[in-house]
Amino acid sequence: MEKTADVVIIGGGVIGVSIAYHLAQKKAGEVILLEKGQLGEGSTSRSAGGIRSQFSTEINIRFSLESLKTFNRFEEEFGVSPDFKQIGYLFLATTQQEMEVFRRNIGLQRSYGIPVELLDQEEIRGRWPFLKVDDVLAGSFNGPDGYAGPSEVLSGFASRARRGGAILYEGVEAVGISVEGGRIRAVKTKEGEISTPIVVNAAGPYASQIGEMAGVKIPVKPLRRQIFVTSPFHLSDKPIPLTIDFHRGWYFRPEVDGFLLSGPLDKEPSFNLNIDYDAMVEAAENATLRVPAFEKARIARGWAGLYEITPDNHAILGRHPDVEGLVLANGFSGHGFQHSPAVGEVIAELIVDGRATTLDISSLSIERFDKGQLILEPMTAFKE
Ligand SMILES: Cc1cc2nc3c(=O)[nH]c(=O)nc-3n(C[C@H](O)[C@H](O)[C@H](O)COP(=O)(O)OP(=O)(O)OC[C@H]3O[C@@H](n4cnc5c(N)ncnc54)[C@H](O)[C@@H]3O)c2cc1C
């Protein structure tokens, strides 16, 4: 184990490895990443892989558009296909209030050149006849949205980060952080201590534990989300979008020969990764309400993962004001996979160039919580 580094990244999910890759690209010196288990074994491997531009805040839209550039040229740049399937995202509104929110969001998204369409009930029925839409007032559809493979994307970043000289350790847990005179001094592991002036917190749902090691509070809570997958099932010969029942916070999308169905999102924070029978029943009920043909489908498997939620459902990016050298890349609130390319870029710029230039990340600083400058969304954010 090395005794010194220029940067130590804690966490080997898609965020940590993207940062490692971008730091290596920018010749940031000795970059070491510590992953306590295997790369990607946290939320990254449990993600549904959704990628969309249909967000309701400018900052999330900007992160999506910047990241999309990387997803579109991923194979060329990383030599691995990200398996990006642009099947579109279809949001369904069933209340007047949701319709108003959709109209507002579409206006914002179109101002960024996103080709999102507002569809009425008849158009939705015509395009996707398997959907039961009697209660649907409108839909918001963006064809270029879709999903990709989190493992493929992670392995692309990881192999190029290694090729660029970054050292990625698996099975090495950060167990402490030394801070002296308000500055980062070292990261402690069971294998030894690494002296470093910079630590990047990329620990996903464990972000607040890393904060505690450095003596600061990071407002990120782990919330369990369950996912279920059907056995092979045929619904239509035409492309089927990732479809969101906005009111229920439920969605489904094709998954290999079957379908991925979202299960419930816990209300109370925990690190519980079990799946429940009740959750499976809820997922199946939501599925048959919106797609009656799913009555004949069988659920074959499921898993649970943890979202890393902040008080305003937006990420925390940037330096910590109280500990010099502590950099935060946390709290993606369910969108970390799709924003990982741009996050890696801006964090590497911040570390190497002194400030992020590709995107302005000042509104995502941790200070916003103390200053009462939370980022407001028109309705509770949808989470994949
Ligand atoms: C069910 C589900 C569905 C999702 N669907 C989507 C989606 O469709 N689209 C999307 O964009 N996002 C989605 N997300 C969110 C996305 O998965 C996360 O935002 C993203 O994976 C966060 O990446 P990360 O690298 O920050 O965290 P993680 O992947 O959790 O990585 C953090 C890593 O840090 C390691 N670690 C923690 N503590 C230490 C320590 N002390 N020392 C060393 N290592 C440590 C962990 O082992 C872990 O591997 C979903 C999440 C869930 C749970």
Coordinates of C-alpha atoms and ligand atoms in Angstrom, one line a residue:
M1 CA 0.0 0.0 0.0
E2 CA 1.3 3.4 -1.0
K3 CA 2.2 5.8 1.8
T4 CA 1.4 9.0 0.1
A5 CA -1.0 10.3 -2.6
D6 CA -2.0 13.6 -4.2
V7 CA -5.7 12.6 -4.0
V8 CA -7.5 9.7 -2.2
I9 CA -11.0 8.9 -3.3
I10 CA -13.2 7.0 -0.8
G11 CA -15.8 4.8 -2.7
G12 CA -15.5 2.7 -5.8
G13 CA -19.0 3.2 -7.3
V14 CA -19.6 4.9 -10.6
I15 CA -19.0 8.3 -9.1
G16 CA -15.6 7.5 -7.5
V17 CA -14.3 5.7 -10.7
S18 CA -15.5 8.6 -12.9
I19 CA -13.6 11.0 -10.7
A20 CA -10.5 8.7 -10.8
Y21 CA -10.7 8.6 -14.6
H22 CA -11.1 12.3 -15.0
L23 CA -8.3 13.0 -12.5
A24 CA -6.0 10.6 -14.4
Q25 CA -6.9 12.4 -17.7
K26 CA -5.9 15.7 -16.2
K27 CA -2.6 14.3 -14.8
A28 CA -3.5 15.0 -11.2
G29 CA -0.5 13.1 -9.8
E30 CA -0.8 10.0 -7.6
V31 CA -4.6 9.2 -7.4
I32 CA -5.7 6.3 -5.1
L33 CA -9.2 5.0 -4.9
L34 CA -10.3 2.9 -1.9
E35 CA -13.3 0.6 -2.2
K36 CA -14.2 -1.5 0.8
G37 CA -15.8 -4.3 -1.2
Q38 CA -15.7 -4.7 -5.0
L39 CA -15.9 -1.8 -7.4
G40 CA -19.6 -1.1 -8.1
E41 CA -21.0 -3.4 -5.5
G42 CA -23.0 -0.5 -3.8
S43 CA -25.9 1.5 -5.3
T44 CA -24.2 1.4 -8.8
S45 CA -24.9 -2.3 -9.4
R46 CA -28.4 -1.9 -8.0
S47 CA -29.3 1.0 -10.3
A48 CA -32.0 0.7 -13.0
G49 CA -29.6 2.5 -15.3
G50 CA -32.0 5.3 -16.3
I51 CA -30.7 8.3 -18.3
R52 CA -33.0 11.2 -19.0
S53 CA -33.0 14.9 -19.7
Q54 CA -36.5 15.4 -18.4
F55 CA -35.7 17.0 -15.1
S56 CA -37.5 19.9 -13.4
T57 CA -34.5 22.0 -12.4
E58 CA -31.9 23.7 -14.6
I59 CA -28.9 22.3 -12.7
N60 CA -30.1 18.7 -13.2
I61 CA -30.9 19.3 -16.8
R62 CA -27.3 20.7 -17.3
F63 CA -25.8 17.7 -15.7
S64 CA -27.9 15.4 -17.9
L65 CA -26.9 17.2 -21.1
E66 CA -23.3 17.3 -20.3
S67 CA -23.3 13.6 -19.3
L68 CA -25.2 12.6 -22.4
K69 CA -22.3 13.7 -24.5
T70 CA -20.2 11.1 -22.8
F71 CA -22.8 8.3 -23.0
N72 CA -23.2 9.0 -26.8
R73 CA -19.5 8.6 -27.5
F74 CA -18.8 6.1 -24.7
E75 CA -17.7 3.1 -26.8
E76 CA -15.3 5.3 -28.8
E77 CA -13.7 6.8 -25.7
F78 CA -13.7 3.8 -23.4
G79 CA -13.7 0.8 -25.8
V80 CA -16.8 -0.7 -24.0
S81 CA -20.4 -0.4 -25.2
P82 CA -22.5 1.2 -22.5
D83 CA -25.5 -0.6 -23.9
F84 CA -27.4 2.7 -24.1
K85 CA -30.9 1.9 -25.3
Q86 CA -32.7 5.2 -26.2
I87 CA -36.3 3.9 -25.8
G88 CA -37.5 7.2 -24.3
Y89 CA -39.1 8.2 -21.0
L90 CA -42.8 8.6 -20.8
F91 CA -44.2 10.4 -17.7
L92 CA -47.9 10.1 -17.2
A93 CA -49.9 12.8 -15.4
T94 CA -53.3 11.9 -13.7
T95 CA -54.1 15.1 -11.9
Q96 CA -54.5 18.7 -12.9
Q97 CA -51.7 19.8 -10.7
E98 CA -49.3 17.2 -12.3
M99 CA -50.4 18.5 -15.8
E100 CA -49.4 22.0 -14.8
V101 CA -46.0 20.8 -13.5
F102 CA -45.5 18.9 -16.7
R103 CA -46.3 22.0 -18.8
R104 CA -43.8 24.0 -16.8
N105 CA -41.1 21.4 -17.0
I106 CA -41.6 20.9 -20.7
G107 CA -41.2 24.7 -21.2
L108 CA -37.9 24.6 -19.3
Q109 CA -36.6 21.4 -21.0
R110 CA -37.4 22.8 -24.5
S111 CA -35.5 26.0 -23.7
Y112 CA -32.5 23.7 -23.5
G113 CA -33.3 22.2 -26.9
I114 CA -34.6 18.9 -25.5
P115 CA -37.2 17.5 -28.0
V116 CA -39.8 16.6 -25.4
E117 CA -43.4 16.2 -26.5
L118 CA -46.7 16.8 -24.5
L119 CA -49.1 14.1 -25.5
D120 CA -52.8 13.9 -24.8
Q121 CA -54.6 10.7 -23.8
E122 CA -55.6 9.7 -27.3
E123 CA -52.0 10.1 -28.6
I124 CA -50.7 8.0 -25.7
R125 CA -53.3 5.3 -26.4
G126 CA -52.5 5.3 -30.1
R127 CA -48.7 4.9 -29.6
W128 CA -48.8 2.4 -26.7
P129 CA -52.1 0.6 -26.8
F130 CA -51.1 -1.8 -24.0
L131 CA -51.2 1.1 -21.5
K132 CA -54.5 1.7 -19.6
V133 CA -54.8 5.4 -19.7
D134 CA -58.5 6.2 -18.8
D135 CA -57.3 8.3 -15.9
V136 CA -54.3 9.9 -17.7
L137 CA -54.6 13.6 -18.6
A138 CA -51.4 13.9 -20.4
G139 CA -47.9 12.5 -21.0
S140 CA -44.5 14.0 -21.3
F141 CA -42.3 12.0 -23.7
N142 CA -38.6 12.4 -24.7
G143 CA -37.4 9.9 -27.2
P144 CA -33.6 10.2 -26.6
D145 CA -34.0 9.3 -22.9
G146 CA -33.3 5.6 -22.0
Y147 CA -31.1 3.4 -20.0
A148 CA -27.6 2.0 -20.0
G149 CA -25.6 -0.7 -18.2
P150 CA -24.1 0.6 -14.9
S151 CA -21.6 -2.2 -14.8
E152 CA -20.4 -1.5 -18.4
V153 CA -20.1 2.2 -17.7
L154 CA -18.2 1.6 -14.4
S155 CA -15.8 -0.8 -16.0
G156 CA -15.1 1.6 -18.9
F157 CA -14.2 4.4 -16.4
A158 CA -12.2 2.0 -14.2
S159 CA -10.1 0.5 -17.0
R160 CA -9.3 4.0 -18.4
A161 CA -8.5 5.3 -14.9
R162 CA -6.1 2.5 -14.3
R163 CA -4.5 3.0 -17.8
G164 CA -4.1 6.7 -16.8
G165 CA -2.1 5.7 -13.7
A166 CA -4.8 5.8 -11.0
I167 CA -4.6 3.0 -8.4
L168 CA -8.0 1.5 -7.6
Y169 CA -8.0 -0.8 -4.5
E170 CA -10.7 -3.3 -3.8
G171 CA -11.3 -4.7 -0.3
V172 CA -9.6 -1.7 1.4
E173 CA -11.9 0.2 3.7
A174 CA -11.2 3.8 4.9
V175 CA -11.6 3.6 8.7
G176 CA -10.5 7.1 9.6
I177 CA -9.4 10.5 8.3
S178 CA -6.7 12.6 10.0
V179 CA -7.4 16.3 10.1
E180 CA -4.8 18.7 11.5
G181 CA -5.3 22.4 11.8
G182 CA -8.5 22.3 9.8
R183 CA -6.7 20.5 6.9
I184 CA -6.8 16.9 5.6
R185 CA -3.6 15.1 6.5
A186 CA -4.2 11.4 5.9
V187 CA -6.6 8.5 5.3
K188 CA -6.4 5.5 7.6
T189 CA -7.0 2.0 6.5
K190 CA -6.4 -1.4 8.2
E191 CA -3.6 -1.8 5.7
G192 CA -1.9 1.4 6.7
E193 CA -2.1 5.2 6.5
I194 CA -1.9 7.2 3.2
S195 CA -0.8 10.8 3.6
T196 CA -2.7 13.1 1.3
P197 CA -3.8 16.7 1.1
I198 CA -7.1 15.8 -0.6
V199 CA -9.8 13.3 0.1
V200 CA -12.9 12.9 -2.1
N201 CA -16.0 11.6 -0.4
A202 CA -17.6 9.3 -3.0
A203 CA -19.1 6.8 -0.6
G204 CA -22.7 6.9 -1.9
P205 CA -25.2 6.1 0.9
Y206 CA -22.3 6.0 3.4
A207 CA -21.3 9.6 2.7
S208 CA -22.3 10.8 6.2
Q209 CA -20.0 8.2 7.8
I210 CA -17.0 9.5 5.9
G211 CA -18.0 13.0 7.0
E212 CA -18.0 11.9 10.6
M213 CA -14.4 10.6 10.2
A214 CA -13.4 14.1 9.2
G215 CA -15.6 15.7 11.9
V216 CA -18.3 17.2 9.7
K217 CA -22.0 16.5 9.0
I218 CA -23.0 15.5 5.5
P219 CA -26.8 15.5 5.2
V220 CA -27.2 12.3 3.1
K221 CA -29.6 9.5 4.2
P222 CA -29.8 6.0 2.8
L223 CA -33.3 5.1 1.6
R224 CA -34.1 1.6 0.4
R225 CA -35.7 1.1 -3.0
Q226 CA -36.9 -2.3 -4.2
I227 CA -36.9 -3.5 -7.8
F228 CA -38.5 -6.6 -9.4
V229 CA -38.0 -8.3 -12.7
T230 CA -40.5 -10.5 -14.6
S231 CA -39.8 -13.7 -16.4
P232 CA -39.6 -13.3 -20.2
F233 CA -42.9 -11.6 -21.3
H234 CA -44.1 -10.2 -24.7
L235 CA -46.1 -7.0 -24.6
S236 CA -45.6 -5.4 -28.0
D237 CA -43.5 -5.5 -31.2
K238 CA -43.0 -1.8 -31.0
P239 CA -40.4 0.0 -28.7
I240 CA -41.7 0.4 -25.2
P241 CA -40.5 3.5 -23.3
L242 CA -39.5 3.6 -19.6
T243 CA -43.0 4.6 -18.4
I244 CA -43.6 6.5 -15.2
D245 CA -46.9 6.6 -13.3
F246 CA -46.0 9.9 -11.7
H247 CA -48.7 10.0 -9.1
R248 CA -47.8 6.6 -7.7
G249 CA -44.0 7.1 -8.2
W250 CA -44.1 3.8 -10.0
Y251 CA -42.3 2.9 -13.3
F252 CA -41.5 0.0 -15.6
R253 CA -39.2 -0.6 -18.5
P254 CA -38.1 -3.5 -20.7
E255 CA -35.3 -5.7 -19.2
V256 CA -33.8 -8.3 -21.5
D257 CA -36.9 -10.4 -22.5
G258 CA -39.0 -9.3 -19.6
F259 CA -39.7 -6.1 -17.7
L260 CA -38.2 -4.3 -14.7
L261 CA -40.9 -3.1 -12.3
S262 CA -40.2 -0.5 -9.6
G263 CA -41.1 -1.4 -6.1
P264 CA -41.7 0.9 -3.1
L265 CA -39.3 3.5 -1.8
D266 CA -38.9 3.4 2.0
K267 CA -39.8 6.4 4.0
E268 CA -37.4 5.7 6.9
P269 CA -33.6 5.7 6.4
S270 CA -31.8 2.4 6.9
F271 CA -29.1 0.2 5.3
N272 CA -31.5 -2.7 4.9
L273 CA -30.9 -4.5 1.6
N274 CA -33.6 -7.2 1.9
I275 CA -36.6 -7.5 -0.3
D276 CA -40.1 -7.9 1.1
Y277 CA -43.1 -9.9 -0.2
D278 CA -45.4 -6.9 0.5
A279 CA -43.2 -4.8 -1.8
M280 CA -43.5 -7.4 -4.6
V281 CA -47.3 -7.4 -4.2
E282 CA -47.3 -3.6 -4.4
A283 CA -45.1 -3.6 -7.5
A284 CA -47.4 -6.2 -9.2
E285 CA -50.6 -4.2 -8.3
N286 CA -49.2 -1.0 -9.8
A287 CA -48.1 -2.9 -12.8
T288 CA -51.5 -4.5 -13.6
L289 CA -53.3 -1.2 -13.0
R290 CA -51.3 0.5 -15.7
V291 CA -50.6 -2.5 -18.0
P292 CA -53.5 -5.0 -17.6
A293 CA -51.6 -7.6 -19.7
F294 CA -49.1 -7.9 -16.9
E295 CA -51.7 -10.0 -15.0
K296 CA -50.2 -12.9 -17.0
A297 CA -46.6 -12.0 -16.1
R298 CA -44.5 -13.7 -13.4
I299 CA -42.1 -12.0 -11.2
A300 CA -38.8 -14.0 -11.3
R301 CA -36.4 -12.0 -9.1
G302 CA -35.8 -8.8 -7.3
W303 CA -33.3 -6.8 -5.4
A304 CA -33.0 -3.7 -3.1
G305 CA -30.6 -0.8 -3.3
L306 CA -30.0 2.4 -1.4
Y307 CA -30.7 5.9 -2.6
E308 CA -28.4 8.6 -1.2
I309 CA -30.9 11.3 -0.4
T310 CA -30.3 15.0 0.5
P311 CA -32.9 17.4 2.0
D312 CA -33.7 18.9 -1.4
N313 CA -33.1 15.8 -3.6
H314 CA -30.1 17.4 -5.3
A315 CA -26.4 16.4 -5.1
I316 CA -23.8 18.0 -2.8
L317 CA -20.7 18.9 -4.9
G318 CA -17.6 20.9 -4.0
R319 CA -15.3 21.6 -1.2
H320 CA -16.3 21.4 2.4
P321 CA -15.9 24.9 3.9
D322 CA -14.6 23.7 7.3
V323 CA -12.0 21.1 6.3
E324 CA -9.5 22.1 3.7
G325 CA -8.9 19.3 1.2
L326 CA -12.2 17.6 1.8
V327 CA -14.1 17.4 -1.5
L328 CA -17.7 16.1 -1.6
A329 CA -19.4 14.2 -4.4
N330 CA -22.5 13.0 -2.6
G331 CA -26.3 12.8 -2.3
F332 CA -27.3 12.2 -5.9
S333 CA -30.8 11.3 -4.7
G334 CA -31.4 8.6 -7.2
H335 CA -29.7 10.2 -10.2
G336 CA -26.0 9.5 -9.7
F337 CA -25.5 6.9 -12.4
Q338 CA -26.7 9.2 -15.2
H339 CA -24.8 12.2 -13.9
S340 CA -21.6 10.4 -13.2
P341 CA -19.7 11.5 -16.4
A342 CA -20.3 15.2 -15.7
V343 CA -19.7 14.8 -11.9
G344 CA -16.3 13.2 -12.6
E345 CA -15.4 16.1 -15.0
V346 CA -16.3 18.9 -12.6
I347 CA -14.7 17.4 -9.5
A348 CA -11.5 16.8 -11.5
E349 CA -11.6 20.4 -12.6
L350 CA -12.2 21.6 -9.1
I351 CA -9.2 19.6 -7.8
V352 CA -6.7 20.3 -10.6
D353 CA -7.7 23.7 -11.9
G354 CA -9.1 25.2 -8.7
R355 CA -12.6 25.5 -10.0
A356 CA -15.2 23.7 -12.0
T357 CA -15.6 25.3 -15.5
T358 CA -17.7 22.8 -17.5
L359 CA -20.7 23.5 -15.2
D360 CA -21.3 26.0 -12.5
I361 CA -21.6 23.8 -9.3
S362 CA -21.9 26.7 -6.8
S363 CA -25.6 26.0 -6.2
L364 CA -24.8 22.4 -5.1
S365 CA -22.4 23.4 -2.3
I366 CA -23.1 22.0 1.1
E367 CA -23.4 25.5 2.5
R368 CA -26.8 25.8 0.9
F369 CA -28.4 23.9 3.7
D370 CA -27.1 26.2 6.4
K371 CA -27.9 29.3 4.3
G372 CA -31.4 28.0 3.7
Q373 CA -30.8 28.0 -0.1
L374 CA -32.3 24.6 -0.9
I375 CA -33.1 23.9 -4.5
L376 CA -36.8 23.9 -4.9
E377 CA -38.7 21.6 -7.3
P378 CA -42.3 22.1 -8.3
M379 CA -43.3 18.7 -6.9
T380 CA -41.6 15.9 -5.1
A381 CA -38.8 14.6 -7.4
F382 CA -39.4 11.4 -9.2
K383 CA -36.7 8.8 -8.5
E384 CA -35.8 5.9 -10.8
Ligands
LIG1 C1 -32.9 0.7 -6.9 C2 -32.1 1.9 -7.5 C3 -32.4 2.3 -8.8 C4 -31.6 3.4 -9.3 N1 -31.9 3.8 -10.5 C5 -31.2 4.8 -11.1 C6 -31.4 5.2 -12.4 O1 -32.2 4.6 -13.1 N2 -30.6 6.2 -12.9 C7 -29.7 6.8 -12.1 O2 -29.0 7.8 -12.6 N3 -29.4 6.5 -10.9 C8 -30.2 5.5 -10.3 N4 -30.0 5.1 -9.0 C9 -29.0 5.9 -8.2 C10 -27.6 5.5 -8.5 O3 -27.5 4.0 -8.4 C11 -26.7 6.2 -7.5 O4 -27.0 7.5 -7.5 C12 -25.2 6.0 -7.9 O5 -24.9 4.6 -8.1 C13 -24.3 6.5 -6.9 O6 -23.0 6.1 -7.1 P1 -21.9 6.3 -6.0 O7 -20.6 5.9 -6.6 O8 -22.0 7.6 -5.4 O9 -22.4 5.2 -4.9 P2 -22.1 3.7 -4.8 O10 -22.3 3.0 -6.0 O11 -23.0 3.2 -3.6 O12 -20.6 3.6 -4.4 C14 -20.1 4.0 -3.1 C15 -19.1 3.0 -2.7 O13 -18.4 3.4 -1.6 C16 -18.0 2.3 -0.9 N5 -17.6 2.7 0.5 C17 -18.5 3.2 1.5 N6 -17.8 3.4 2.6 C18 -16.5 3.1 2.3 C19 -15.3 3.2 3.1 N7 -15.3 3.6 4.4 N8 -14.1 2.8 2.5 C20 -14.1 2.4 1.3 N9 -15.2 2.3 0.5 C21 -16.4 2.6 1.0 C22 -19.2 1.3 -1.0 O14 -18.8 0.0 -0.8 C23 -19.7 1.6 -2.4 O15 -19.2 0.7 -3.3 C24 -30.7 4.0 -8.5 C25 -30.5 3.6 -7.2 C26 -31.2 2.5 -6.7 C27 -30.9 2.1 -5.3

